[in-house]
Structures are given as C-alpha cells and as structure tokens.
Short mmCIF file of C-alpha atoms in Angstrom, two decimals:
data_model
loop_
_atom_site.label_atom_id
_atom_site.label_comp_id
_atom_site.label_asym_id
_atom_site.label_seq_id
_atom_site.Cartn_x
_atom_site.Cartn_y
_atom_site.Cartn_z
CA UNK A 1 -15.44 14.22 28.27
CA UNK A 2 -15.97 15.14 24.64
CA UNK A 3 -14.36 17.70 23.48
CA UNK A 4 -16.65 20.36 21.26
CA UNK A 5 -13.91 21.46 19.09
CA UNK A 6 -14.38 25.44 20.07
CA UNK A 7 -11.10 27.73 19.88
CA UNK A 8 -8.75 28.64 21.08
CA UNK A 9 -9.90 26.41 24.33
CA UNK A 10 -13.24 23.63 23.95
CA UNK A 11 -16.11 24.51 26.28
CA UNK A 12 -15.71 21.14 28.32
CA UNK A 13 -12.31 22.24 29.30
CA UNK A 14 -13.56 26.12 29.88
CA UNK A 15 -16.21 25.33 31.92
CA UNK A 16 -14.24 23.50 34.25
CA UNK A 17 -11.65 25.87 34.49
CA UNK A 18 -8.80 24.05 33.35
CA UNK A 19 -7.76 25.96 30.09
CA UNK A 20 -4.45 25.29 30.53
CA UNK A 21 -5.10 21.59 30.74
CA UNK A 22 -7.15 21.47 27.11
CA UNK A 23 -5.60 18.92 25.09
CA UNK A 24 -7.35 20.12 22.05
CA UNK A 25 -5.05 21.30 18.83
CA UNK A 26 -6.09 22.40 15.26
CA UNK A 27 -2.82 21.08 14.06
CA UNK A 28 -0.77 24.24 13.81
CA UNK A 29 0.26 24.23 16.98
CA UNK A 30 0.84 21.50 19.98
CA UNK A 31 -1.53 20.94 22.97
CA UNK A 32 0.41 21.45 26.12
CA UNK A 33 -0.17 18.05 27.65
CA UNK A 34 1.84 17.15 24.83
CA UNK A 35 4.65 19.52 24.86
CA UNK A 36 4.74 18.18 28.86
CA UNK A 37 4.36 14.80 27.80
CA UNK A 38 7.60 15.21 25.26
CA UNK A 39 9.41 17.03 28.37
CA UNK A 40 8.94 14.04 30.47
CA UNK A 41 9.91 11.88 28.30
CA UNK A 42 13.10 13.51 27.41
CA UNK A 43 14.04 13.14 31.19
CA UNK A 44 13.46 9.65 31.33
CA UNK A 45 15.62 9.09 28.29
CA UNK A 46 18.13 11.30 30.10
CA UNK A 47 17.78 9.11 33.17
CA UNK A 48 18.25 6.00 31.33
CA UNK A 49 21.51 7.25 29.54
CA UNK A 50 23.09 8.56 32.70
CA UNK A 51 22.43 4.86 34.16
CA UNK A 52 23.75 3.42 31.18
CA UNK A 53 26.89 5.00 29.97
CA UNK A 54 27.59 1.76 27.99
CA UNK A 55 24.69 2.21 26.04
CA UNK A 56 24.57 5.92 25.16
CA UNK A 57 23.43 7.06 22.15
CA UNK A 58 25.02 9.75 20.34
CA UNK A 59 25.00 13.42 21.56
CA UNK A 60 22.98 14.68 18.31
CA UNK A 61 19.75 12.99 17.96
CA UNK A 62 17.89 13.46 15.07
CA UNK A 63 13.91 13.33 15.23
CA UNK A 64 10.66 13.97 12.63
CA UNK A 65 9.39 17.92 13.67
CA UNK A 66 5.93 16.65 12.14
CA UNK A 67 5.75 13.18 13.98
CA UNK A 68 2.52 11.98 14.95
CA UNK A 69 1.91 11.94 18.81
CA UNK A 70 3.50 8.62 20.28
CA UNK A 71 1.37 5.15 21.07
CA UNK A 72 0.03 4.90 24.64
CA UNK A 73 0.92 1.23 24.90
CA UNK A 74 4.10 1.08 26.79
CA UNK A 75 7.51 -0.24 25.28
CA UNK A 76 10.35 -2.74 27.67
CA UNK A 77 11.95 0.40 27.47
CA UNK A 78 9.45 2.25 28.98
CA UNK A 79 8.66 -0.30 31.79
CA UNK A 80 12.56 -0.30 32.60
CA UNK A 81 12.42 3.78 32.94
CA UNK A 82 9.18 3.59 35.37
CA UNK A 83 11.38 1.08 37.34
CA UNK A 84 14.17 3.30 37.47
CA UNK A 85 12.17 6.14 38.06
CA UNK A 86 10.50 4.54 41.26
CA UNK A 87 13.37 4.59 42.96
CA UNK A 88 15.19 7.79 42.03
CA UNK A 89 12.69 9.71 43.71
CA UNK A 90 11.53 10.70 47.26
CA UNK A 91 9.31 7.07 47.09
CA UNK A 92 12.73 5.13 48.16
CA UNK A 93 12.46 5.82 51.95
CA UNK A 94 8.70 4.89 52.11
CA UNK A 95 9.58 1.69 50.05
CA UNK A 96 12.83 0.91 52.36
CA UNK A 97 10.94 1.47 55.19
CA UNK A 98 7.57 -0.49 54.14
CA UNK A 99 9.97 -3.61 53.69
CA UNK A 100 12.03 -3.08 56.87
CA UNK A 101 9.06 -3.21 58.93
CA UNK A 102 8.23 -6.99 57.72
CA UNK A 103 11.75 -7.83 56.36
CA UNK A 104 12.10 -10.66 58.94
CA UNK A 105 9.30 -12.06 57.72
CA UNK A 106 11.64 -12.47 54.55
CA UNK A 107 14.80 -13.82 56.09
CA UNK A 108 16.60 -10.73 56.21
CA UNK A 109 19.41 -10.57 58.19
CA UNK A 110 21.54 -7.59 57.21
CA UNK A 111 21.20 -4.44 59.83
CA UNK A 112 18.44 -2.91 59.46
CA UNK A 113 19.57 0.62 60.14
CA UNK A 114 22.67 0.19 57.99
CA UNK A 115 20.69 -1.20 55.42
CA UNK A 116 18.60 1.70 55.16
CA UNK A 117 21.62 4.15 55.30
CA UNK A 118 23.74 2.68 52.36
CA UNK A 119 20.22 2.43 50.37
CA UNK A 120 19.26 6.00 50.53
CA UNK A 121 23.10 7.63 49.52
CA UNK A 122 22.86 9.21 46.96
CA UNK A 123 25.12 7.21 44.20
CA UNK A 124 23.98 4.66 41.27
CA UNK A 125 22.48 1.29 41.38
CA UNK A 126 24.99 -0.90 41.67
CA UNK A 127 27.70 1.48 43.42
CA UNK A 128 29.91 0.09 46.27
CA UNK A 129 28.54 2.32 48.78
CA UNK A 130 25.14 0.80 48.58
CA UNK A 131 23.57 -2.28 48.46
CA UNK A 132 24.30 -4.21 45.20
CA UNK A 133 21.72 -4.19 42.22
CA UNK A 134 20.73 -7.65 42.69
CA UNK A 135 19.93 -7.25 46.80
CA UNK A 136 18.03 -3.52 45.94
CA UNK A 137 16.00 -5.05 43.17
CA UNK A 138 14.62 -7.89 45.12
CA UNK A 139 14.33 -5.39 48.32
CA UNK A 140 11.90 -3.64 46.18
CA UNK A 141 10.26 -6.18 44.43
CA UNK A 142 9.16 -7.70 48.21
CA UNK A 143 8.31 -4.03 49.38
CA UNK A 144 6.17 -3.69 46.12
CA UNK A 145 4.25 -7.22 47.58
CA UNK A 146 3.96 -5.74 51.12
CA UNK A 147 2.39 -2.26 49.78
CA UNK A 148 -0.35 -3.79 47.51
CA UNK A 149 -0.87 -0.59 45.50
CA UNK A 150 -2.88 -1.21 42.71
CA UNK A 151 -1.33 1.54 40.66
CA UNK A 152 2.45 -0.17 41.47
CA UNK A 153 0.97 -4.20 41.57
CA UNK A 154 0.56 -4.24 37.40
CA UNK A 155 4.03 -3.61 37.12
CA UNK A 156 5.08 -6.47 39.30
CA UNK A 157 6.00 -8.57 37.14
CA UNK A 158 8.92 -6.29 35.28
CA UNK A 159 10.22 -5.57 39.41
CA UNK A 160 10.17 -9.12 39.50
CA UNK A 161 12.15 -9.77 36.14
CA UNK A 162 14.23 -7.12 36.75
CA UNK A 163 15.62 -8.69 40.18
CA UNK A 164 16.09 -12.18 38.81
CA UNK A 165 18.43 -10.85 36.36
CA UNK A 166 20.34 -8.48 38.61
CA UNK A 167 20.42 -11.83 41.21
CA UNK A 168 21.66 -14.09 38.35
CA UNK A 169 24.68 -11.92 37.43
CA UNK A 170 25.30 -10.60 41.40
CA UNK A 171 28.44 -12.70 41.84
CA UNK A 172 30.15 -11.58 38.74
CA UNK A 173 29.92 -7.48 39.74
CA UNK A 174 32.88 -6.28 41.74
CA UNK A 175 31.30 -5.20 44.83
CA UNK A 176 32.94 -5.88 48.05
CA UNK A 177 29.76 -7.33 49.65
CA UNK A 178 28.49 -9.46 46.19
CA UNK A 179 28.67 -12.47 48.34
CA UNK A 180 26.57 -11.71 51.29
CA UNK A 181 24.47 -9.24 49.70
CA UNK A 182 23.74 -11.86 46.95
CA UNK A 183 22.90 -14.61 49.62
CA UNK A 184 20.74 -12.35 50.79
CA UNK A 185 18.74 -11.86 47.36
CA UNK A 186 18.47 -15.41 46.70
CA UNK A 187 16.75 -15.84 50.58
CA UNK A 188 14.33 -12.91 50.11
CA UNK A 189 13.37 -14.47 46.58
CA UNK A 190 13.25 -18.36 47.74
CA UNK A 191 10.49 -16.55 50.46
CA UNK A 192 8.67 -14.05 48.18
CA UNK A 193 8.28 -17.36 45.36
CA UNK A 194 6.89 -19.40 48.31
CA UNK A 195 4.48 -16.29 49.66
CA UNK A 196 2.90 -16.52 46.15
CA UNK A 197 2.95 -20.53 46.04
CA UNK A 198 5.80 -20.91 43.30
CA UNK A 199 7.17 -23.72 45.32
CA UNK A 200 9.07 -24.86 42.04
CA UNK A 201 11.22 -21.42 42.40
CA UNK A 202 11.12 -20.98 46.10
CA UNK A 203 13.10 -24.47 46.03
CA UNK A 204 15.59 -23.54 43.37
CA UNK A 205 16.29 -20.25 45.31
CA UNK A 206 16.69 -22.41 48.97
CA UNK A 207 18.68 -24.27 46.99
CA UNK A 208 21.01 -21.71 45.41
CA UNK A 209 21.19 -19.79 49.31
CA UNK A 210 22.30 -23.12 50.81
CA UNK A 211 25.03 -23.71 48.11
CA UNK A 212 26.39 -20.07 49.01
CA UNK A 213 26.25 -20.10 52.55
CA UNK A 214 27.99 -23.69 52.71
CA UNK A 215 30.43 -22.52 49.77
CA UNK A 216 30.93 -19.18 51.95
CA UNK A 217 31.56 -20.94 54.80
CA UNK A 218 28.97 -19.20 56.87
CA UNK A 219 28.55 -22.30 58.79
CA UNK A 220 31.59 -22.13 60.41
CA UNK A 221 31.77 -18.67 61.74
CA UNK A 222 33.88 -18.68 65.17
CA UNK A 223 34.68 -21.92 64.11
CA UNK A 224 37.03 -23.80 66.51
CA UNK A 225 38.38 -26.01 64.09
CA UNK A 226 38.21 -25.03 60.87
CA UNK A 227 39.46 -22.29 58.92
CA UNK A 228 37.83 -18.98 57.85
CA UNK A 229 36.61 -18.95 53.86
CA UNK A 230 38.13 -16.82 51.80
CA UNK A 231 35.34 -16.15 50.18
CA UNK A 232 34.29 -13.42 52.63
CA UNK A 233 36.22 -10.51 53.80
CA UNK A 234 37.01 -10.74 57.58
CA UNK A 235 34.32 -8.47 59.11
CA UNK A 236 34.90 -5.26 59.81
CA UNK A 237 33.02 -5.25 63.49
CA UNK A 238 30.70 -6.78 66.15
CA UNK A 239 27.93 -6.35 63.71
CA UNK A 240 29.11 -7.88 60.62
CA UNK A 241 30.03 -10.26 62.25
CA UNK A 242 26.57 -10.57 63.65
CA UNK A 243 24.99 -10.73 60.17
CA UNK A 244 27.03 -13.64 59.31
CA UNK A 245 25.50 -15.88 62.30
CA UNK A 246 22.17 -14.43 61.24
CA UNK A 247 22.86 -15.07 57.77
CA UNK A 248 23.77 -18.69 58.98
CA UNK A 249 21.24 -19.63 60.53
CA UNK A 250 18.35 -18.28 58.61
CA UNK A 251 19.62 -20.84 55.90
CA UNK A 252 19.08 -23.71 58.07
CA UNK A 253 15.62 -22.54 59.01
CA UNK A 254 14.71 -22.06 55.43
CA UNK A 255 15.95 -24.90 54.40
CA UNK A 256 14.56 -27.18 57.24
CA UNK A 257 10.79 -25.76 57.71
CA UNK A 258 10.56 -25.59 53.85
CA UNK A 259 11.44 -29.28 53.21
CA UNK A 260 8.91 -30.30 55.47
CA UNK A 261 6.40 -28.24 53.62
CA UNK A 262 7.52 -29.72 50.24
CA UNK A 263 7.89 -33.45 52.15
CA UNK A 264 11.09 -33.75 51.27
CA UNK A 265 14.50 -33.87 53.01
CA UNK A 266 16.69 -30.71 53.64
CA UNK A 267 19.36 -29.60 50.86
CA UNK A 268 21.74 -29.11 54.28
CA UNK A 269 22.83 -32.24 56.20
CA UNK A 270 24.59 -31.07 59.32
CA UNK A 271 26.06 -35.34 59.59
CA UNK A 272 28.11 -34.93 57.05
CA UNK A 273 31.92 -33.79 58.30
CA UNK A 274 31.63 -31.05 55.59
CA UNK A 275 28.16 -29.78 56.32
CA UNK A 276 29.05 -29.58 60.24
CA UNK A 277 27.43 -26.43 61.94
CA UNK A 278 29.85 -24.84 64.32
CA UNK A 279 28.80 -20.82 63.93
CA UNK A 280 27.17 -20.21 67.27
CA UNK A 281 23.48 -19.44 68.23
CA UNK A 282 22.58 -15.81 66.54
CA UNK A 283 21.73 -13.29 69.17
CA UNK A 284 19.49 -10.16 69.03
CA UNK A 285 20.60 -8.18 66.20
CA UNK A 286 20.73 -4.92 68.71
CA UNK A 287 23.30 -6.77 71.03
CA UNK A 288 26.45 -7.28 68.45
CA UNK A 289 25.98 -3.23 68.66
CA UNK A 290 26.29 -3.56 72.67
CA UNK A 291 29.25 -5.71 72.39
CA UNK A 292 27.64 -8.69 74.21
CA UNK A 293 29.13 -11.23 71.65
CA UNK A 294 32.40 -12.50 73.12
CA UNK A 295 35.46 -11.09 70.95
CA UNK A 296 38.04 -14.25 71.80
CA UNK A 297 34.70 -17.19 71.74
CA UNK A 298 34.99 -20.30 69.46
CA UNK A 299 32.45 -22.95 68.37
CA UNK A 300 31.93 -26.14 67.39
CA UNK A 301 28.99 -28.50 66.46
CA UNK A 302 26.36 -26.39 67.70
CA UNK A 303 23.65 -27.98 65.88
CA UNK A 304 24.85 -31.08 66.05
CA UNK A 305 24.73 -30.78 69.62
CA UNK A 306 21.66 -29.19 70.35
CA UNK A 307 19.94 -32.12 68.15
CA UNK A 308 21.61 -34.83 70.48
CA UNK A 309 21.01 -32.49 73.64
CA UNK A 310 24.46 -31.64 74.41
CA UNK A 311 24.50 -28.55 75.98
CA UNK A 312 26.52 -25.28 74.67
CA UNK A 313 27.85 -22.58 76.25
CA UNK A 314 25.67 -20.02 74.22
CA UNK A 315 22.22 -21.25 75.18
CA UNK A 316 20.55 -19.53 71.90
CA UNK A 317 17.70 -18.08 73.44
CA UNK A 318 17.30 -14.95 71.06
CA UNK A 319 14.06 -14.93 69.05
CA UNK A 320 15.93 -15.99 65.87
CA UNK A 321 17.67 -18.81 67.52
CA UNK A 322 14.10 -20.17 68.78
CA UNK A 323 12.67 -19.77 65.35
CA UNK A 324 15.92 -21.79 63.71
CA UNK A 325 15.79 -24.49 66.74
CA UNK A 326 12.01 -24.86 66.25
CA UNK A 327 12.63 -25.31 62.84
CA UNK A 328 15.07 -28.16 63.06
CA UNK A 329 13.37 -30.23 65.52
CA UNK A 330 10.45 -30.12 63.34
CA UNK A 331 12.24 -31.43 60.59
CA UNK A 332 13.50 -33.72 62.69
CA UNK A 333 10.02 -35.37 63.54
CA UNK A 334 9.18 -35.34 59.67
CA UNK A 335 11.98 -37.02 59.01
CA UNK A 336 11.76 -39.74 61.87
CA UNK A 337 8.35 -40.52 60.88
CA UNK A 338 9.11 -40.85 57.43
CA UNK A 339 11.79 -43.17 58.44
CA UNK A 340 9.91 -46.16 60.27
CA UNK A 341 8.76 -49.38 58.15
CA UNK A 342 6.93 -52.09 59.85
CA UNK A 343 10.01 -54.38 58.15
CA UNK A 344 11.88 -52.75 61.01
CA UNK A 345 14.18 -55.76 62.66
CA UNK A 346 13.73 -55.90 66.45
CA UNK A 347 17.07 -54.27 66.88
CA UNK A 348 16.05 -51.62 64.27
CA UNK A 349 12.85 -51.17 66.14
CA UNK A 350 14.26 -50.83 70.01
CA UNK A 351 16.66 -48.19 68.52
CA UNK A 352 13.70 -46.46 66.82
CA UNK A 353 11.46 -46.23 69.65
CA UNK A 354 14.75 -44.84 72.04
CA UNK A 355 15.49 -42.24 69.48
CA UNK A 356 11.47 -41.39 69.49
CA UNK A 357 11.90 -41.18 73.50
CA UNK A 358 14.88 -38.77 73.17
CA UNK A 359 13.30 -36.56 71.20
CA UNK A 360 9.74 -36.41 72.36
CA UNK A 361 12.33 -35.70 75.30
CA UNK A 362 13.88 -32.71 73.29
CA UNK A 363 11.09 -31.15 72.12
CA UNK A 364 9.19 -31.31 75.50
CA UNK A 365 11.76 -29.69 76.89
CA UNK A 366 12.58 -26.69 74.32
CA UNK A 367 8.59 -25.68 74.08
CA UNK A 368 9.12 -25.65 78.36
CA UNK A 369 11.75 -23.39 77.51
CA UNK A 370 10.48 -20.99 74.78
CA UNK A 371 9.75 -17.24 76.23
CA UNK A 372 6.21 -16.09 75.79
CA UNK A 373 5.73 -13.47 73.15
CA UNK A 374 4.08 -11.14 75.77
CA UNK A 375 7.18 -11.76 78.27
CA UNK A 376 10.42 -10.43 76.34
CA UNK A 377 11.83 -7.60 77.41
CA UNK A 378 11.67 -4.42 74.91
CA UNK A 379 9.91 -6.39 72.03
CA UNK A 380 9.59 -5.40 68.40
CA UNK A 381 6.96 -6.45 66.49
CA UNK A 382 9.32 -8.70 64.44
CA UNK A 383 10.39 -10.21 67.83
CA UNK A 384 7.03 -11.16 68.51
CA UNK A 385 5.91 -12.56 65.10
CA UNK A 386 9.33 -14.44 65.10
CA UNK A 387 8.43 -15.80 68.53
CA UNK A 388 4.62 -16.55 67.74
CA UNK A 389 6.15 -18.57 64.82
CA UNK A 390 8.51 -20.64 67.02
CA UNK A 391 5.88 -21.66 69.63
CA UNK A 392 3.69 -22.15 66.89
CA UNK A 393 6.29 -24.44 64.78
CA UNK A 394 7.60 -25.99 68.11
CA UNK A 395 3.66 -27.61 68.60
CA UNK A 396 3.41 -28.46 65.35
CA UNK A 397 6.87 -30.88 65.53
CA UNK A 398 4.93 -32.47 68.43
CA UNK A 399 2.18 -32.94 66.41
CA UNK A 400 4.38 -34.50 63.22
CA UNK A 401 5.98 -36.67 65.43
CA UNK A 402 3.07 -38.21 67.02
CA UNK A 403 1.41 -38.54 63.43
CA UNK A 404 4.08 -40.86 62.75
CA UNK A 405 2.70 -44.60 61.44
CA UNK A 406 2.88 -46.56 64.50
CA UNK A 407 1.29 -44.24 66.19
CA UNK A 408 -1.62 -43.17 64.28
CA UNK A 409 -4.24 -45.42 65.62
CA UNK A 410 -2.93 -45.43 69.61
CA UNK A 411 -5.32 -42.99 71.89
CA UNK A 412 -2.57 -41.82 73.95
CA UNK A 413 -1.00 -40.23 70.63
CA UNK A 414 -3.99 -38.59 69.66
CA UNK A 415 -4.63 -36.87 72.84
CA UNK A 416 -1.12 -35.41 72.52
CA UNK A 417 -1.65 -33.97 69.07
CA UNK A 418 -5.09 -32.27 69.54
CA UNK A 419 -3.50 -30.92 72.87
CA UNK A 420 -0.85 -29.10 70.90
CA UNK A 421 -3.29 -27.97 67.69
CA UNK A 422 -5.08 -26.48 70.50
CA UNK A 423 -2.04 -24.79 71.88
CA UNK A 424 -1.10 -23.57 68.61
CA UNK A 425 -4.73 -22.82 67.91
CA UNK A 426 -5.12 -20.42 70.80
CA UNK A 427 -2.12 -18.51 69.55
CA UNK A 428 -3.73 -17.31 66.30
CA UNK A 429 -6.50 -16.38 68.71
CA UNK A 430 -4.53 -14.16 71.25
CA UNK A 431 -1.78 -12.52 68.50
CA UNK A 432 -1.58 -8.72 67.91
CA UNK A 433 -2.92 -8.30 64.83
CA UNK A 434 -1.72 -4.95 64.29
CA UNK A 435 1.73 -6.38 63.99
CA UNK A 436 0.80 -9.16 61.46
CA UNK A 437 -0.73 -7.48 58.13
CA UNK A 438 2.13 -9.68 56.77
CA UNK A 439 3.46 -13.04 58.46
CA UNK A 440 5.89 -15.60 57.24
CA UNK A 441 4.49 -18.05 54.89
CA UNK A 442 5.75 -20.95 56.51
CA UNK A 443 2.62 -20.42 58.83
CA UNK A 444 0.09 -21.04 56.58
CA UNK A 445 1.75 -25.11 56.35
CA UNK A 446 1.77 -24.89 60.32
CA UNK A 447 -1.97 -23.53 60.22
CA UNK A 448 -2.78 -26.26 58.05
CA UNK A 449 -1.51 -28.90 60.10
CA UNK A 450 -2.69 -27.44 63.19
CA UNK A 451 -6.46 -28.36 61.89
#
C-alpha cells in the first residue's frame, strides 16, 4: 500500500489498525520495523559469533548512528545465519522427524530413535554428543527435499553447499563417530544427487561410501577370518553393532542397483580376496534391541555364497536383506548379459548357458521366497516400501536377464519378461500410497524397464 505521508501514523496504516506496524519516518526518528529489524539482526550476529569463537570480532564494535537503512538483497553471511537459525529453533524436531519418516528411502542406517535423541541435545553443531556437522547438514538438506516448502526450497542450494563442505572435511574433525557418521553423509548425498538426476555426483559419492566402508572394514563385521579394522571403535552394544551390518550392506545395494542404472559395473567386487563379504545378513533394525543377533556368531563369504547358492546359517530374510539380495542378483543379470559375444568358443558358450541356468535358477527361487508386503508381521511403512522395492527389483533382474542378446528374438524369452513387467506392473497398482509421497529413486530405472 502507499503510504500518504500523514503524522505521526499514515492513514493506510491507521485505517487498518496497525499503528504500531507503520513503517513511515520523517527522519528524526526510526520506524519501529526498523528498530526490530536492527534487533534481529544483532541476534543473528550474536548467534554466528557464539558458533564461531574462532572468528569473533572484537567486543567493541563501532557503527555510523546516521547509517542509511541496510540493502534487502541478502549477503553469504546472511544465508549462513538463516541456515543456522533453522535449526536452532523449535523447527529441528519437525525437520528430524520429516526425514526419519522416509530416511530409508535414503540409505540410512543409523537408529532411528538414537538418531533423533543425540540430534535434538542441546550442544553445538559439531559437538561429540550429537551427530557430526557433516551427517546433520546433509540430514537437513534431504529433509529440506522431502518438505517441499516453497519458503525453505530457494535456499536449497546454500543447505546443499553447506553439507558438501561439512562432508568434505568430516574425517579430519575429532569426533568419535567421524567415520560412520561420515559414511553415512556420503550415502544420503550419493541418493539425494541421484533423486535430482545428478548422476555425475551421485557416482562420485557411491564411490567415496564404497572406499570408506571397504577401508573401514565394514565388510567384514563378525568376520571369521579376518581381523577387526581399526578404523572403527569396537561397538559399544547389540545395536551398533547392528548399524554396522546395515551400514554394510546398504553399500552393496547402492553400489550394485546404481551401476546397473548408469550401465556400468559395480565400484565393489566381492571376487576379489580383499573385497570378500563376510558381515552377515542385516536383520530388522528393532531386533539388535531384542538381542536376537547371536553374541559368539562368525561369518564368512556371505555374498559370495548366496551368489553361488550356498546356503548360510543366517537366511537374511529381513526387509533390508531382500532389498540388498534383490539388488545383487540384478546386477548380476546386467552383467551376464553384457558379458556374452557371439565369438563365444563352444566351451565358452556351454559354460555360459550353465551359468544362465543357475541363475535363472537363483532368481526363481529368491522371488518364490520374498514375503509379501501385506504379509509381515508388525510392518512400518519403510518395511513395506523396502519390500515393494525388492519384489519390484527381483522381476526386473528376470527381465534383464532374459533381455540378454541371444535371447532377444526367442518367444519363450519374451513371454517370461512381459510376465514379470506385469508382476511388477501390478505392484505400482496395489501399493499404499499413503506411505509413498517419497520412494527410492532407484524405482523410477525399475519403472522404466518394467514398460
């Protein structure tokens, strides 16, 4: 509205009834939006100081009495308080929880309900009773994509700068947990680059993840054979321990289900003697807490056997394990198919169509297995998108297999894959939507294939 210049308050401003809110000044004295404005402004730069002792300024601060009222246009500085600011107020738990509630969908594998109790004490970014800067920064940056508020969206890109530099220097800080919670960061960025199709990043981040669980040793968690890293600090119970396997294997399945996106070959290759799997299936996070993991159990080669259809004595059946075993057999068929030449020599070729055999075989038999989402006892919604993703990934390897070159123009083949694009088909159709305002973005690649 325009103001009409009348004293001491403009008629716009008194006819509304909002005095107190007139911005209007005849220069002797200050409006008090303004004097609030200053007020606010002088917290923030409070704020800021008391978060960065390093860079204080001196006590005394000297400033023009007769300055003209400050730019609009906001300053880096600004944009860091506002990101500060977001989550030093009551906004954290909304965030935390707004991020928990689809963090699966992310590869997150830390406790939930610890996760949310070290965010919310009431210490510093950064402090060793909460999560470290680089884990919270990305945390938020994803729950800032899951909310969608167009108010919070414009500022994305500063969240999203923000956590890339925390992430880059999360290994240097002192924190007991740098390692894991920084493994963790990399995962939830590798997914959030590939939710907005920056492939290029999600692949550097998959990248970085695998290099830190393998240099972590996270693959060789209850190891039977090999020796614990040193790295990690031994974990202090059933459910640290428990994050590890998850931690584990929600590597592999980002790794494997992302290289067949990107048609390429995993960074992880379980064949070699120093890339060997031997941390056991992952079980429901909620039963580390019940102390169903054994204390005294040791592993070895679990994924090499389940590929080669050895059997284990943990069965994996959790919804995570599905998800990772779907995962890997559909890499598998990718990377068979992309493997035959019609150069083959007749030896070459007998051996090729027995390995097909085995694991048609394989995969047959695991989508036999998989539990209906509508038939798990007690399920969460991220149960159920996990396991909707697993039957749905499971098809599709049946599918990618049969779509290999030999078998491209036989009938037989053909049936097989519109049989399964069906399958997977009719599971889009019957899911519970209410659970899936956000799903993993591997499923769009599966959708795609499906058609």
């Amino acid at each position: 509205m325009r103001c009409d210049g009348v004293h001491p308050t403009c008629g716009q401003c008194a006819r509304a009834g909002r005095s107190e809110d007139c911005e209007y000044t005849n220069g002797q004295r200050r409006a008090r939006v303004e004097i609030l404005q200053e007020s606010i402004r002088q917290v923030e730069s409070r704020i800021y100081d008391l978060e960065h002792p390093h860079q204080q300024q001196p006590v005394v601060r000297l400033h023009q009495p007769y300055e003209p009222a400050p730019s609009r246009i906001s300053s880096p500085r600004k944009c860091w308080v506002s990101f500060t600011l977001w989550f030093s107020t009551g906004l954290t738990l909304p965030r935390i929880n707004t991020f928990l509630s689809y963090s699966s969908e992310f590869g997150f594998f830390l406790n939930g309900t610890r996760f949310r109790e070290s965010s919310l004490i009431r210490q510093p970014i950064g402090h060793h009773e909460r999560p470290t800067a680089a884990l919270l920064s990305v945390v938020y940056l994803c729950a800032l994509r899951l909310t969608q508020d167009p108010q919070l969206v414009t500022h994305e890109p500063t969240f999203l700068s923000r956590a890339l530099k925390f992430a880059s220097q999360g290994l240097s800080s002192t924190h007991p947990q740098k390692v894991l919670h920084n493994l963790q960061a990399e995962i939830l960025l590798a997914y959030y680059f590939f939710a907005c199709g920056r492939f290029v990043e999600g692949k550097y981040h998959t990248a970085t993840a695998v290099s830190l669980g393998l240099s972590s040793g996270l693959h060789l968690v209850r190891s039977s054979t090999a020796p614990s890293s040193n790295l990690l600090l031994r974990p202090q119970d059933a459910i640290e321990e428990g994050e590890r396997i998850h931690a584990c294997w929600i590597v592999i399945t980002l790794d494997m289900a992302w290289a067949v996106a990107q048609g390429e070959n995993p960074n992880l290759d379980h064949q070699q003697q120093n890339s060997a799997v031997d941390t056991p299936w992952p079980l429901e996070m909620g039963d580390y807490a019940k102390g169903l993991f054994s204390p005294t159990a040791r592993y070895s080669n679990t994924l090499h056997k389940f590929v080669n259809n050895i059997s284990t004595s943990d069965t994996g059946m959790s919804t995570i394990a599905m998800f990772s075993k779907a995962s890997i057999l559909w890499q598998r068929a990718d990377s068979f198919g992309r493997e035959w030449s019609p150069d083959l020599a007749q030896t070459q070729s007998r051996n090729f169509q027995s390995a097909f055999a085995a694991l048609d075989r394989l995969i047959d038999g695991f989508r036999a297995a998989l539990i209906p989402p509508k038939r798990i006892p007690s399920p969460t919604p991220a149960m159920t998108r996990a396991l909707v993703v697993a039957h749905s990934i499971a098809h599709i390897a049946t599918i990618q297999l049969y779509n290999s070159k030999p078998l491209q123009g036989d009938a037989n083949a053909r049936r097989k894959r519109l049989s399964a694009a069906n399958v997977v088909l009719n599971i889009i159709v019957t899911i519970p939507l209410q659970h899936f305002a956000f799903i993993n973005p591997i499923m769009g690649t599966v959708w795609l294939l499906a058609c």
